[in-house]
Tab-separated table of N, CA and C in Angstrom:
chain	number	residue	atom	x	y	z
A	1	MET	N	-42.696	-5.963	13.239
A	1	MET	CA	-42.155	-5.420	14.350
A	1	MET	C	-40.713	-5.721	14.259
A	2	THR	N	-40.084	-4.467	14.463
A	2	THR	CA	-38.566	-4.444	14.592
A	2	THR	C	-38.119	-4.193	15.900
A	3	ASP	N	-38.816	-3.798	17.051
A	3	ASP	CA	-38.153	-3.764	18.266
A	3	ASP	C	-39.237	-4.486	19.358
A	4	PRO	N	-38.947	-5.796	19.549
A	4	PRO	CA	-39.807	-6.576	20.556
A	4	PRO	C	-39.922	-5.670	21.868
A	5	ILE	N	-38.989	-5.334	22.352
A	5	ILE	CA	-38.810	-4.906	23.787
A	5	ILE	C	-39.802	-3.522	23.779
A	6	SER	N	-39.626	-2.647	22.972
A	6	SER	CA	-40.298	-1.797	22.761
A	6	SER	C	-41.845	-1.972	22.746
A	7	ASP	N	-42.149	-2.982	22.149
A	7	ASP	CA	-43.635	-3.468	21.901
A	7	ASP	C	-44.146	-3.919	23.213
A	8	PHE	N	-43.187	-4.734	24.057
A	8	PHE	CA	-43.595	-5.337	25.291
A	8	PHE	C	-43.988	-3.958	26.198
A	9	LEU	N	-42.980	-3.003	26.327
A	9	LEU	CA	-43.024	-1.807	27.313
A	9	LEU	C	-44.441	-1.051	26.716
A	10	THR	N	-44.843	-0.730	25.442
A	10	THR	CA	-45.995	-0.210	24.955
A	10	THR	C	-47.266	-0.937	25.367
A	11	ARG	N	-47.137	-2.187	25.184
A	11	ARG	CA	-48.307	-2.970	25.606
A	11	ARG	C	-48.670	-2.852	27.242
A	12	LEU	N	-47.545	-2.915	28.126
A	12	LEU	CA	-47.895	-2.378	29.344
A	12	LEU	C	-48.458	-1.121	29.587
A	13	ARG	N	-47.825	-0.204	28.962
A	13	ARG	CA	-48.250	1.455	29.005
A	13	ARG	C	-49.569	1.306	28.672
A	14	ASN	N	-49.981	0.544	27.437
A	14	ASN	CA	-51.345	0.975	27.084
A	14	ASN	C	-52.317	0.214	28.054
A	15	ALA	N	-51.991	-1.201	28.560
A	15	ALA	CA	-52.739	-1.590	29.510
A	15	ALA	C	-53.081	-0.897	30.846
A	16	ILE	N	-51.913	0.012	31.128
A	16	ILE	CA	-51.955	0.735	32.302
A	16	ILE	C	-53.038	1.826	32.267
A	17	LYS	N	-52.919	2.428	31.086
A	17	LYS	CA	-53.771	3.547	30.847
A	17	LYS	C	-55.361	3.311	30.519
A	18	ALA	N	-55.434	2.115	30.289
A	18	ALA	CA	-56.956	1.656	29.933
A	18	ALA	C	-57.253	0.932	31.243
A	19	ASN	N	-56.422	0.973	32.365
A	19	ASN	CA	-56.923	0.249	33.617
A	19	ASN	C	-57.114	-1.281	33.459
A	20	HIS	N	-56.421	-1.879	32.774
A	20	HIS	CA	-56.834	-3.286	32.539
A	20	HIS	C	-56.010	-4.126	33.818
A	21	ARG	N	-56.668	-5.145	34.107
A	21	ARG	CA	-56.042	-6.044	35.177
A	21	ARG	C	-54.707	-6.958	34.710
A	22	ILE	N	-55.182	-7.326	33.455
A	22	ILE	CA	-54.199	-8.392	32.789
A	22	ILE	C	-53.870	-8.131	31.645
A	23	VAL	N	-52.688	-8.102	31.147
A	23	VAL	CA	-52.371	-8.043	29.679
A	23	VAL	C	-51.421	-9.266	29.363
A	24	GLU	N	-51.771	-9.584	27.850
A	24	GLU	CA	-51.108	-10.868	27.430
A	24	GLU	C	-50.106	-10.245	26.356
A	25	ILE	N	-48.786	-10.754	26.553
A	25	ILE	CA	-47.619	-10.325	25.397
A	25	ILE	C	-46.919	-11.654	25.030
A	26	PRO	N	-46.682	-11.568	23.802
A	26	PRO	CA	-45.687	-12.693	23.298
A	26	PRO	C	-44.591	-12.732	24.018
A	27	ALA	N	-44.060	-14.110	24.088
A	27	ALA	CA	-42.876	-14.241	24.965
A	27	ALA	C	-41.564	-14.264	24.445
A	28	SER	N	-40.417	-13.884	25.077
A	28	SER	CA	-39.054	-14.123	24.596
A	28	SER	C	-38.186	-14.247	25.756
A	29	ASN	N	-36.971	-14.577	25.828
A	29	ASN	CA	-36.260	-15.014	26.963
A	29	ASN	C	-35.970	-13.505	27.586
A	30	LEU	N	-35.638	-12.489	26.867
A	30	LEU	CA	-35.468	-11.259	27.357
A	30	LEU	C	-36.464	-10.651	28.088
A	31	LYS	N	-37.621	-10.926	27.402
A	31	LYS	CA	-39.168	-10.289	27.935
A	31	LYS	C	-39.397	-11.160	29.387
A	32	ARG	N	-39.111	-12.537	29.186
A	32	ARG	CA	-39.332	-13.280	30.515
A	32	ARG	C	-38.555	-12.441	31.619
A	33	GLU	N	-37.064	-12.357	31.519
A	33	GLU	CA	-36.295	-11.758	32.362
A	33	GLU	C	-36.664	-10.339	32.845
A	34	ILE	N	-37.027	-9.614	31.998
A	34	ILE	CA	-37.595	-8.292	32.419
A	34	ILE	C	-38.871	-8.307	33.220
A	35	THR	N	-39.720	-9.512	32.981
A	35	THR	CA	-40.876	-9.562	33.727
A	35	THR	C	-40.595	-10.104	35.016
A	36	LYS	N	-39.618	-10.857	35.260
A	36	LYS	CA	-39.061	-11.310	36.794
A	36	LYS	C	-38.612	-10.119	37.422
A	37	ILE	N	-37.920	-9.128	36.560
A	37	ILE	CA	-37.334	-8.148	37.500
A	37	ILE	C	-38.462	-7.192	37.970
A	38	LEU	N	-39.532	-6.927	37.048
A	38	LEU	CA	-40.503	-6.215	37.361
A	38	LEU	C	-41.369	-6.893	38.536
A	39	PHE	N	-41.666	-8.100	38.679
A	39	PHE	CA	-42.162	-8.709	39.651
A	39	PHE	C	-41.450	-8.684	41.250
A	40	ASP	N	-40.002	-8.865	41.026
A	40	ASP	CA	-39.304	-8.769	42.234
A	40	ASP	C	-39.165	-7.318	42.563
A	41	LYS	N	-39.046	-6.428	42.065
A	41	LYS	CA	-39.186	-5.023	42.263
A	41	LYS	C	-40.610	-4.377	42.826
A	42	GLY	N	-41.568	-5.236	42.743
A	42	GLY	CA	-42.998	-5.011	43.150
A	42	GLY	C	-43.792	-3.815	42.030
A	43	TYR	N	-43.384	-4.002	40.882
A	43	TYR	CA	-43.943	-3.101	40.079
A	43	TYR	C	-45.212	-3.753	39.390
A	44	ILE	N	-45.362	-5.143	39.397
A	44	ILE	CA	-46.475	-5.893	39.076
A	44	ILE	C	-46.971	-6.866	40.028
A	45	ALA	N	-48.299	-7.153	40.063
A	45	ALA	CA	-48.769	-8.413	40.950
A	45	ALA	C	-48.454	-9.586	40.749
A	46	ASN	N	-48.509	-10.154	39.666
A	46	ASN	CA	-48.008	-11.519	39.325
A	46	ASN	C	-47.850	-11.553	37.872
A	47	TYR	N	-47.346	-12.775	37.267
A	47	TYR	CA	-47.155	-13.270	35.887
A	47	TYR	C	-47.187	-14.773	35.781
A	48	LYS	N	-47.405	-15.048	34.717
A	48	LYS	CA	-47.354	-16.201	34.288
A	48	LYS	C	-46.959	-16.421	32.953
A	49	PHE	N	-45.963	-17.669	32.591
A	49	PHE	CA	-45.525	-17.987	31.259
A	49	PHE	C	-46.425	-19.136	30.905
A	50	GLU	N	-46.902	-18.930	29.662
A	50	GLU	CA	-47.714	-19.997	29.088
A	50	GLU	C	-47.106	-20.351	27.657
A	51	GLU	N	-47.014	-21.622	27.341
A	51	GLU	CA	-46.822	-22.519	26.067
A	51	GLU	C	-48.026	-21.973	25.079
A	52	THR	N	-47.724	-21.824	23.951
A	52	THR	CA	-48.716	-21.704	22.748
A	52	THR	C	-48.643	-22.494	21.688
A	53	GLU	N	-49.540	-22.825	20.917
A	53	GLU	CA	-49.165	-23.853	19.911
A	53	GLU	C	-48.093	-23.447	18.960
A	54	ASN	N	-47.766	-22.424	18.725
A	54	ASN	CA	-46.684	-22.017	17.772
A	54	ASN	C	-45.258	-22.007	18.531
A	55	LYS	N	-45.117	-22.724	19.566
A	55	LYS	CA	-43.923	-22.802	20.583
A	55	LYS	C	-43.375	-21.417	21.055
A	56	GLN	N	-43.873	-20.318	20.588
A	56	GLN	CA	-43.142	-19.116	21.081
A	56	GLN	C	-43.776	-18.871	22.694
A	57	GLY	N	-44.776	-19.045	22.942
A	57	GLY	CA	-45.196	-18.789	24.391
A	57	GLY	C	-45.751	-17.577	24.277
A	58	SER	N	-46.667	-17.184	25.480
A	58	SER	CA	-46.887	-15.959	25.983
A	58	SER	C	-46.906	-15.527	27.361
A	59	ILE	N	-46.809	-14.388	27.863
A	59	ILE	CA	-46.779	-13.914	29.151
A	59	ILE	C	-48.057	-13.219	29.702
A	60	LYS	N	-48.396	-13.722	30.682
A	60	LYS	CA	-49.461	-12.964	31.144
A	60	LYS	C	-49.304	-12.348	32.443
A	61	ILE	N	-49.442	-10.982	32.394
A	61	ILE	CA	-48.946	-10.193	33.444
A	61	ILE	C	-50.287	-9.555	34.222
A	62	ALA	N	-50.265	-9.686	35.790
A	62	ALA	CA	-51.209	-9.306	36.417
A	62	ALA	C	-50.878	-7.767	36.915
A	63	LEU	N	-51.383	-6.861	36.345
A	63	LEU	CA	-50.930	-5.370	36.892
A	63	LEU	C	-51.131	-4.872	38.293
A	64	LYS	N	-50.662	-4.188	38.856
A	64	LYS	CA	-50.834	-3.747	40.274
A	64	LYS	C	-51.016	-2.221	40.505
A	65	TYR	N	-52.223	-2.242	41.070
A	65	TYR	CA	-52.807	-0.991	41.405
A	65	TYR	C	-52.933	-0.536	42.820
A	66	ASN	N	-52.940	0.767	43.326
A	66	ASN	CA	-53.482	1.031	44.679
A	66	ASN	C	-54.750	0.876	44.712
A	67	ALA	N	-54.976	0.180	45.925
A	67	ALA	CA	-56.417	-0.141	46.623
A	67	ALA	C	-57.317	1.117	46.582
A	68	ILE	N	-56.783	2.121	46.989
A	68	ILE	CA	-57.411	3.299	47.545
A	68	ILE	C	-57.543	4.207	46.332
A	69	THR	N	-56.550	4.722	45.830
A	69	THR	CA	-56.328	5.758	44.663
A	69	THR	C	-56.419	5.201	43.271
A	70	LYS	N	-56.357	3.989	43.118
A	70	LYS	CA	-56.645	3.078	41.666
A	70	LYS	C	-55.360	3.540	40.806
A	71	GLU	N	-54.361	4.028	41.339
A	71	GLU	CA	-53.341	4.619	40.727
A	71	GLU	C	-52.188	3.105	40.441
A	72	ALA	N	-51.631	3.074	39.295
A	72	ALA	CA	-50.827	2.081	38.842
A	72	ALA	C	-49.446	2.305	39.614
A	73	ALA	N	-48.956	0.941	39.798
A	73	ALA	CA	-47.478	0.929	40.612
A	73	ALA	C	-46.678	1.505	39.543
A	74	ILE	N	-46.744	1.255	38.308
A	74	ILE	CA	-45.881	1.688	37.197
A	74	ILE	C	-46.416	3.091	36.784
A	75	ARG	N	-45.370	4.150	36.935
A	75	ARG	CA	-45.809	5.679	36.457
A	75	ARG	C	-45.165	5.795	35.296
A	76	SER	N	-44.080	5.263	34.805
A	76	SER	CA	-43.488	5.478	33.466
A	76	SER	C	-42.691	4.184	33.210
A	77	LEU	N	-42.564	4.062	31.972
A	77	LEU	CA	-41.752	3.027	31.221
A	77	LEU	C	-41.191	3.740	30.066
A	78	VAL	N	-39.648	3.849	30.256
A	78	VAL	CA	-39.113	4.414	28.876
A	78	VAL	C	-37.882	3.604	28.402
A	79	ARG	N	-37.928	3.304	27.074
A	79	ARG	CA	-37.337	2.680	26.173
A	79	ARG	C	-35.808	3.513	26.388
A	80	ILE	N	-34.872	3.064	26.477
A	80	ILE	CA	-33.442	3.887	26.418
A	80	ILE	C	-32.667	3.428	25.026
A	81	SER	N	-32.373	2.258	25.080
A	81	SER	CA	-31.575	1.489	23.911
A	81	SER	C	-32.504	1.180	22.774
A	82	THR	N	-32.479	1.648	21.638
A	82	THR	CA	-33.236	1.150	20.563
A	82	THR	C	-32.353	0.500	19.554
A	83	PRO	N	-33.037	-0.199	18.573
A	83	PRO	CA	-32.159	-0.762	17.511
A	83	PRO	C	-31.527	0.027	16.839
A	84	GLY	N	-31.930	1.404	16.412
A	84	GLY	CA	-31.131	2.166	15.604
A	84	GLY	C	-30.055	3.101	16.613
A	85	LEU	N	-30.202	3.046	17.928
A	85	LEU	CA	-29.229	3.698	18.539
A	85	LEU	C	-28.957	2.974	19.991
A	86	ARG	N	-27.915	2.086	19.980
A	86	ARG	CA	-27.787	1.306	21.268
A	86	ARG	C	-27.102	2.176	22.350
A	87	LYS	N	-27.633	2.135	23.756
A	87	LYS	CA	-26.759	2.993	24.827
A	87	LYS	C	-26.233	2.058	25.767
A	88	TYR	N	-24.998	2.103	25.958
A	88	TYR	CA	-24.107	1.371	26.592
A	88	TYR	C	-23.506	2.072	27.785
A	89	ALA	N	-23.323	1.388	29.054
A	89	ALA	CA	-22.715	2.057	30.138
A	89	ALA	C	-21.902	0.976	30.924
A	90	ASN	N	-20.778	1.456	31.295
A	90	ASN	CA	-19.849	0.643	32.393
A	90	ASN	C	-20.179	0.678	33.661
A	91	HIS	N	-19.731	-0.229	34.630
A	91	HIS	CA	-20.233	-0.193	35.875
A	91	HIS	C	-19.996	1.201	36.836
A	92	GLU	N	-19.281	2.280	36.035
A	92	GLU	CA	-18.946	3.390	36.813
A	92	GLU	C	-20.056	4.510	36.244
A	93	THR	N	-20.386	4.357	34.980
A	93	THR	CA	-21.577	5.270	34.570
A	93	THR	C	-22.926	4.638	34.498
A	94	LEU	N	-23.171	3.570	35.181
A	94	LEU	CA	-24.475	3.380	35.263
A	94	LEU	C	-25.691	4.447	35.609
A	95	PRO	N	-26.765	4.482	35.021
A	95	PRO	CA	-27.490	5.391	35.275
A	95	PRO	C	-28.337	4.891	36.776
A	96	ARG	N	-28.615	6.204	37.276
A	96	ARG	CA	-29.441	6.206	38.510
A	96	ARG	C	-30.813	6.945	38.253
A	97	VAL	N	-31.743	6.169	38.209
A	97	VAL	CA	-33.056	6.573	37.764
A	97	VAL	C	-34.100	7.340	39.193
A	98	LEU	N	-34.418	8.525	38.935
A	98	LEU	CA	-35.152	9.246	40.072
A	98	LEU	C	-34.140	9.104	41.279
A	99	ASN	N	-32.883	9.445	41.276
A	99	ASN	CA	-31.824	9.311	42.389
A	99	ASN	C	-31.960	8.024	43.292
A	100	GLY	N	-32.400	6.989	42.349
A	100	GLY	CA	-32.189	5.600	43.108
A	100	GLY	C	-33.532	5.091	43.385
A	101	LEU	N	-34.841	5.795	43.126
A	101	LEU	CA	-36.203	5.337	43.561
A	101	LEU	C	-36.684	4.569	42.412
A	102	GLY	N	-36.303	4.649	41.164
A	102	GLY	CA	-36.669	3.998	40.094
A	102	GLY	C	-35.628	2.836	39.735
A	103	VAL	N	-35.910	1.963	38.520
A	103	VAL	CA	-35.124	0.943	38.116
A	103	VAL	C	-34.571	1.056	36.950
A	104	ALA	N	-33.470	0.861	36.649
A	104	ALA	CA	-32.835	0.916	35.137
A	104	ALA	C	-32.470	-0.564	34.974
A	105	ILE	N	-33.086	-1.120	33.669
A	105	ILE	CA	-32.824	-2.546	33.513
A	105	ILE	C	-31.618	-2.584	32.499
A	106	ILE	N	-30.742	-3.328	32.943
A	106	ILE	CA	-29.373	-3.354	32.240
A	106	ILE	C	-29.350	-5.025	31.533
A	107	SER	N	-28.839	-5.205	30.334
A	107	SER	CA	-28.549	-6.426	29.764
A	107	SER	C	-26.977	-6.519	29.900
A	108	THR	N	-26.432	-7.333	30.714
A	108	THR	CA	-24.909	-7.494	30.878
A	108	THR	C	-24.637	-8.978	30.364
A	109	SER	N	-23.343	-9.049	30.686
A	109	SER	CA	-22.771	-10.429	30.026
A	109	SER	C	-23.157	-11.443	31.181
A	110	LYS	N	-23.606	-11.033	32.311
A	110	LYS	CA	-23.773	-11.972	33.297
A	110	LYS	C	-25.615	-12.288	33.591
A	111	GLY	N	-25.960	-11.714	32.416
A	111	GLY	CA	-27.761	-11.696	32.472
A	111	GLY	C	-28.441	-10.348	32.566
A	112	VAL	N	-29.709	-10.357	32.723
A	112	VAL	CA	-30.294	-9.029	32.890
A	112	VAL	C	-30.595	-8.772	34.156
A	113	MET	N	-30.261	-7.563	34.559
A	113	MET	CA	-30.380	-7.285	36.065
A	113	MET	C	-30.538	-5.614	36.097
A	114	THR	N	-30.829	-5.340	37.427
A	114	THR	CA	-31.316	-3.864	37.552
A	114	THR	C	-29.915	-3.103	37.590
A	115	ASP	N	-29.832	-1.854	37.697
A	115	ASP	CA	-28.617	-0.867	37.862
A	115	ASP	C	-27.873	-1.209	39.167
A	116	LYS	N	-28.515	-1.433	40.087
A	116	LYS	CA	-28.064	-1.800	41.541
A	116	LYS	C	-27.376	-3.052	41.762
A	117	GLU	N	-27.817	-3.982	41.092
A	117	GLU	CA	-27.320	-5.242	41.017
A	117	GLU	C	-26.190	-5.212	40.222
A	118	ALA	N	-25.842	-4.708	39.048
A	118	ALA	CA	-24.877	-4.472	37.938
A	118	ALA	C	-23.702	-3.720	38.892
A	119	ARG	N	-24.038	-2.615	39.663
A	119	ARG	CA	-23.129	-1.917	40.288
A	119	ARG	C	-22.480	-2.780	41.268
A	120	LEU	N	-23.225	-3.462	41.954
A	120	LEU	CA	-22.391	-4.322	42.921
A	120	LEU	C	-21.684	-5.520	42.262
A	121	MET	N	-22.099	-5.929	41.045
A	121	MET	CA	-21.425	-6.833	40.605
A	121	MET	C	-20.363	-6.326	39.654
A	122	ASN	N	-20.013	-5.074	39.572
A	122	ASN	CA	-19.043	-4.424	38.569
A	122	ASN	C	-19.009	-4.565	37.252
A	123	VAL	N	-20.381	-4.816	36.834
A	123	VAL	CA	-20.385	-5.079	35.149
A	123	VAL	C	-21.365	-3.949	34.651
A	124	GLY	N	-21.085	-3.648	33.429
A	124	GLY	CA	-21.683	-2.964	32.696
A	124	GLY	C	-22.544	-3.621	31.499
A	125	GLY	N	-23.247	-2.857	30.615
A	125	GLY	CA	-23.925	-3.504	29.493
A	125	GLY	C	-24.755	-2.590	28.935
A	126	GLU	N	-25.950	-2.987	28.200
A	126	GLU	CA	-26.757	-2.086	27.461
A	126	GLU	C	-27.908	-1.825	28.309
A	127	VAL	N	-28.118	-0.602	28.315
A	127	VAL	CA	-29.494	0.276	29.191
A	127	VAL	C	-30.574	-0.142	28.359
A	128	ILE	N	-31.431	-1.190	28.791
A	128	ILE	CA	-32.825	-1.425	28.031
A	128	ILE	C	-33.741	-0.344	28.218
A	129	CYS	N	-34.136	-0.105	29.667
A	129	CYS	CA	-35.345	0.835	29.820
A	129	CYS	C	-35.233	1.321	31.249
A	130	TYR	N	-35.860	2.352	31.489
A	130	TYR	CA	-36.019	2.968	32.885
A	130	TYR	C	-37.547	2.574	33.450
A	131	ILE	N	-37.769	2.254	34.612
A	131	ILE	CA	-39.069	2.129	35.191
A	131	ILE	C	-39.193	2.712	36.586
A	132	TYR	N	-40.046	3.569	36.618
A	132	TYR	CA	-40.562	4.090	37.838
A	132	TYR	C	-42.087	4.497	38.027
């Protein structure tokens, strides 16, 4: 596996398509921060960080679905910056996802944050993914 973030997003995407309630993903610090952002923005119902015997740990994510239509809260997860082609943006050129309805996750010098938070703090960085 050469791109752990892409693997994280693909596992989420596959679990949503299979209508799973919970998905388990190997942990890393960046994945933990992305999971916290997904929870804060209301895209997932809950999460739990667990330690495993190999000290890497895992993340258990409870996915969020609409009670009536059974539709997932996450409609699309798109990886933007890849290991072969990194995408960076300064605070003036940060992307807006669906004209502000979606979220772009940015890895900045001040930590991992959404595009709106990065604009407020006037920092740019690597555009990791889009979620809407």
